[in-house]
CSV table of C-alpha atoms in Angstrom, one decimal:
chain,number,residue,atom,x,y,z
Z,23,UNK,CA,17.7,-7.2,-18.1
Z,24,UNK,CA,16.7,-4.0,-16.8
Z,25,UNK,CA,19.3,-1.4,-16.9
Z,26,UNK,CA,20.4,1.6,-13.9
Z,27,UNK,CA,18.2,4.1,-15.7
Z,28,UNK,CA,15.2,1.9,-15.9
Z,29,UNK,CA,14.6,1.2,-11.6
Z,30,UNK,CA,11.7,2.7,-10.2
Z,31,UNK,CA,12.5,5.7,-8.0
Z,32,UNK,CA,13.5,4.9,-4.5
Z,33,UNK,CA,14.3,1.4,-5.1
Z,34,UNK,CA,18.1,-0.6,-5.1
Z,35,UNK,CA,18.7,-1.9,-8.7
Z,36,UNK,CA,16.7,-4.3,-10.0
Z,37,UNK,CA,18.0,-7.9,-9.9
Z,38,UNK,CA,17.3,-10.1,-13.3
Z,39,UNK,CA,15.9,-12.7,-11.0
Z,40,UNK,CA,14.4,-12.9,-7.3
Z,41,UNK,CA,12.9,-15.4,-4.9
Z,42,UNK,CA,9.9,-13.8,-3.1
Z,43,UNK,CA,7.9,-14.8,-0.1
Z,44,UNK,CA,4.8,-14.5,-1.7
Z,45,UNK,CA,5.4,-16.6,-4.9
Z,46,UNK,CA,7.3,-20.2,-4.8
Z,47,UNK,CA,8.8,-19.3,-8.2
Z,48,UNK,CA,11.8,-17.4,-9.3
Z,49,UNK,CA,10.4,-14.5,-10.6
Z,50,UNK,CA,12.2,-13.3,-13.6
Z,51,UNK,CA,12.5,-9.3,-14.7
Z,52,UNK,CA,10.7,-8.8,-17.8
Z,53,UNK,CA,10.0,-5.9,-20.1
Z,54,UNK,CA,6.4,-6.2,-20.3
Z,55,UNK,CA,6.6,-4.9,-23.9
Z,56,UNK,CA,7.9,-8.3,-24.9
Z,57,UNK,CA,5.2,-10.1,-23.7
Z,58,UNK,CA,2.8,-11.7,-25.9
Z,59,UNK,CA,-0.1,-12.7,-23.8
Z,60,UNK,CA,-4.3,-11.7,-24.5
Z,61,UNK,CA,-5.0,-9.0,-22.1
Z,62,UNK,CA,-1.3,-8.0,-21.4
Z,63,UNK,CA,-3.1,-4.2,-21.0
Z,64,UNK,CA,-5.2,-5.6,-18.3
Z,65,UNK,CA,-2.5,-7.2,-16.2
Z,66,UNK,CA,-1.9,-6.3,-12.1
Z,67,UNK,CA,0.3,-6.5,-9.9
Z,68,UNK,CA,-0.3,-9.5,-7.4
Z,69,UNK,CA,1.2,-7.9,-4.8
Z,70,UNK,CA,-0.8,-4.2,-4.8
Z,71,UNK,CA,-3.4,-5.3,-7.2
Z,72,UNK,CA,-3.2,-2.3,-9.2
Z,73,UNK,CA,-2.4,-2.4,-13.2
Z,74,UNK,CA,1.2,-2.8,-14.0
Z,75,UNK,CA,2.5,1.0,-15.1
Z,76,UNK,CA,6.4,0.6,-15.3
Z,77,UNK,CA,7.8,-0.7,-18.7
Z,78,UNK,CA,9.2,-4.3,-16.5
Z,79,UNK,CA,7.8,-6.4,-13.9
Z,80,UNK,CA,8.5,-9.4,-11.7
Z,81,UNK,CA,7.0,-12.2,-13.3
Z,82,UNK,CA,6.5,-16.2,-13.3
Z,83,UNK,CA,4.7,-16.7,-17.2
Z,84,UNK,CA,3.9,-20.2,-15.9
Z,85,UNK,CA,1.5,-18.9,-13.1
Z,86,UNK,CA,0.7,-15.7,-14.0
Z,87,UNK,CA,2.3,-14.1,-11.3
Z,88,UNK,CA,3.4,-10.6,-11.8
Z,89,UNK,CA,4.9,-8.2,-9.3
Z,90,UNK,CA,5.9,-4.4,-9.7
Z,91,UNK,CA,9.5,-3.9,-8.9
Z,92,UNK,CA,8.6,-1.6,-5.8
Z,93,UNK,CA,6.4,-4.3,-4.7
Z,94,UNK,CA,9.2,-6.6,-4.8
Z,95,UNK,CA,11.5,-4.4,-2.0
Z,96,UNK,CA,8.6,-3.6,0.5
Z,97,UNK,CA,10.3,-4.2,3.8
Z,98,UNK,CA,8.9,-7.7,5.2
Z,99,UNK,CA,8.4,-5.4,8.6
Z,100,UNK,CA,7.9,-2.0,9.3
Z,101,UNK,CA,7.4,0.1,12.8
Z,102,UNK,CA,4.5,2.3,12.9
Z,103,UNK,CA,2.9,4.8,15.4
Z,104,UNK,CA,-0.3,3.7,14.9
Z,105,UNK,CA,0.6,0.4,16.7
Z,106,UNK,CA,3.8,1.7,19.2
Z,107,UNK,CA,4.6,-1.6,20.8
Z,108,UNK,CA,4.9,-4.5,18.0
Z,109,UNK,CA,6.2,-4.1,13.9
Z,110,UNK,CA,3.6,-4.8,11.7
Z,111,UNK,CA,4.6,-8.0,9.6
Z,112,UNK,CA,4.3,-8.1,5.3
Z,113,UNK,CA,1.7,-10.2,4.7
Z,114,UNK,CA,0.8,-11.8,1.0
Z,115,UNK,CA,-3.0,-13.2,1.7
Z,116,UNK,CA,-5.3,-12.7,4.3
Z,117,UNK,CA,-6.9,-15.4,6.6
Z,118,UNK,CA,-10.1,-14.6,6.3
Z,119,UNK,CA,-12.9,-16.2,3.7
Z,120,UNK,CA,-11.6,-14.6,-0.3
Z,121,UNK,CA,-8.3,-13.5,1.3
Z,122,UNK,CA,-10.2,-10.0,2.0
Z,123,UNK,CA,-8.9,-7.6,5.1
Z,124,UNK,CA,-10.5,-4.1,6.5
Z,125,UNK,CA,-8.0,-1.8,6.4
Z,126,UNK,CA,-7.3,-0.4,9.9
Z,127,UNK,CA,-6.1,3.0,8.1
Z,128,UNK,CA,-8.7,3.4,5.8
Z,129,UNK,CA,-11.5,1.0,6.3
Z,130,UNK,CA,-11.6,-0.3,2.3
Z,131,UNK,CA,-11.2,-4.0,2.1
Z,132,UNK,CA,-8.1,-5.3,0.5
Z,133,UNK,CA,-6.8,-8.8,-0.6
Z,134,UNK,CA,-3.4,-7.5,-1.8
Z,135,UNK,CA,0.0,-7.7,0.3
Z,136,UNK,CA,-0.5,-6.1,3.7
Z,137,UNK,CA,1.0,-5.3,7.1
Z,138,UNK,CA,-0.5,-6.6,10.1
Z,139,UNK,CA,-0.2,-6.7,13.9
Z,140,UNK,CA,-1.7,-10.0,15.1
Z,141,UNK,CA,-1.3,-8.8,18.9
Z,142,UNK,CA,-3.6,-5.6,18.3
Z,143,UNK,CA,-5.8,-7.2,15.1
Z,144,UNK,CA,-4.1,-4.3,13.2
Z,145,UNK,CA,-4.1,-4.8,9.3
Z,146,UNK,CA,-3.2,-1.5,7.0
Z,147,UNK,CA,-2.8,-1.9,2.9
Z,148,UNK,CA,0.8,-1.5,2.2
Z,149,UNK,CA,0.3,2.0,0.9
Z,150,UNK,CA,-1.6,3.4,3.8
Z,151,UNK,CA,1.1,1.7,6.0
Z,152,UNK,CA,3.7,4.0,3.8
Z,153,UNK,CA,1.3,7.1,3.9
Z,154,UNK,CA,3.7,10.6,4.7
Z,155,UNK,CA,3.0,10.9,8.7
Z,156,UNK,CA,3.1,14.5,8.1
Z,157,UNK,CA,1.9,17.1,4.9
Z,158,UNK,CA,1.5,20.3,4.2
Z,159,UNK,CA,-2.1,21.2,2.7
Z,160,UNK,CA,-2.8,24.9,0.5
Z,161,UNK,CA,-5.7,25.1,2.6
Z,162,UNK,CA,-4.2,25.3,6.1
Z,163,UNK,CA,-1.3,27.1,7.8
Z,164,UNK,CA,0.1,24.5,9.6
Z,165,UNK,CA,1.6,21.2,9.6
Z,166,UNK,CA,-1.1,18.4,9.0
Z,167,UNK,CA,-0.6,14.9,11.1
Z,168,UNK,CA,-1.8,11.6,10.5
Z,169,UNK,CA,-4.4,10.1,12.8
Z,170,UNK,CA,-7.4,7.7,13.1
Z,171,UNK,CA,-10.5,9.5,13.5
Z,172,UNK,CA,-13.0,8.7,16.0
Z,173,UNK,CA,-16.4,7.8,15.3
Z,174,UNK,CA,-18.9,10.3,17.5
Z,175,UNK,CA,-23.1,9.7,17.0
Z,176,UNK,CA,-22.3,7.1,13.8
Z,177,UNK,CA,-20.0,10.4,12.3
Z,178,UNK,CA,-16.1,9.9,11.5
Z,179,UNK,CA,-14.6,13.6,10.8
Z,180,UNK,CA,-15.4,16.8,8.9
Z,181,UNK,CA,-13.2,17.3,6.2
Z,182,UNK,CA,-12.6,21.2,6.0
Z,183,UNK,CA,-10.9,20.7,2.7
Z,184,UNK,CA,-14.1,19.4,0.5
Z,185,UNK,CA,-16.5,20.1,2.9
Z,186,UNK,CA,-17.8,16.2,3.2
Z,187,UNK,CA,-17.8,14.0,6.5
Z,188,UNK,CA,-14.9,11.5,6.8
Z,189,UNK,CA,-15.4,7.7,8.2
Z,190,UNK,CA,-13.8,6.5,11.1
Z,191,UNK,CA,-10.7,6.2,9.1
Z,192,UNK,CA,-7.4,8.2,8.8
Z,193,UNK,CA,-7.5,11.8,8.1
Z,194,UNK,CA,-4.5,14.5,8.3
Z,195,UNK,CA,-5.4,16.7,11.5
Z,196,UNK,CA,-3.8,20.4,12.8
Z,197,UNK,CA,-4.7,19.3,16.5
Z,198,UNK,CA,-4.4,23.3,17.8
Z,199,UNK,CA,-6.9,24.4,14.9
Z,200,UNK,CA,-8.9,21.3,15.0
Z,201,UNK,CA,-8.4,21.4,11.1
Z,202,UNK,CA,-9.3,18.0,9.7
Z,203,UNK,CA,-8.9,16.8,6.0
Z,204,UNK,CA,-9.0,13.4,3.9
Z,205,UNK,CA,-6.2,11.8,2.6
């Protein structure tokens, strides 16, 4: 079992063993370390889809299920100002054909866990749901905010950070300096 010193930062302590929407298993903590399986350097989460990093994991051996501890604790529904009027719902597979979304923030397809809006046909990644609202960037003076980018004559944004256009997709924006970066 994981110890105190061991949880991910930002998360509760990890249980030895959780029931998760997305799985019909227990899902027992595991020190990845321990595991003996072909390709263990290759494994994902199935929650994000991205390679496990932390030493343990949420895992059902019988299914090949694996889930990173922060995975585990996203919040099954989240408020958003993108969408002011309904939470956007935790979602593990989406209903379209290979479980594939568009990402409302982004516009990259994803088939991990994601939060939708079914009212507004919203669907964000669960990181781009989490992005910071606001940042600070070295190359402008001012506060940078979150907001979609409109597409004008097939062109999303100019990013004055790298100097390339942007899709219609989220970008960081200084709305008096009409300063617009990527995030």
């Amino acid at each position: 079992m994981a110890k105190a010193d061991q949880k991910e930062e930002g998360m509760e302590s990890p249980k030895p063993t959780i029931l998760h929407f997305s799985h019909s298993h227990p899902l027992e903590l595991t020190n990845l370390s321990t595991l003996n399986i072909n390709g263990k350097s290759q494994l994902s989460c199935s929650g994000c889809k991205q390679k496990l990093s932390s030493k343990y994991a949420y895992c059902c051996l019988s299914c090949n299920y694996f889930l990173h501890a922060s995975c585990s604790q996203l919040p099954p529904e989240v408020r958003h100002p993108v969408d002011k009027d309904h939470p956007l719902c935790l979602s593990a597979v989406a209903p379209y054909p290979g479980g594939v979304f568009k990402c409302s923030g982004c516009s990259e397809p994803g088939s991990g866990f994601y939060y939708a809006c079914g009212s507004c046909r919203l669907e964000l990644h669960a990181q781009c749901a989490n992005m910071p609202l606001h940042i600070r960037n070295p190359a402008h003076r001012h506060p940078l905010e979150l907001s979609v980018a409109v597409a004008r004559g097939g062109m999303g944004f100019f990013c004055l950070v790298c100097g390339k256009y942007g899709r219609k997709s989220w970008r960081y924006r200084c709305k008096s300096c009409v300063f617009d970066a990527h995030p």
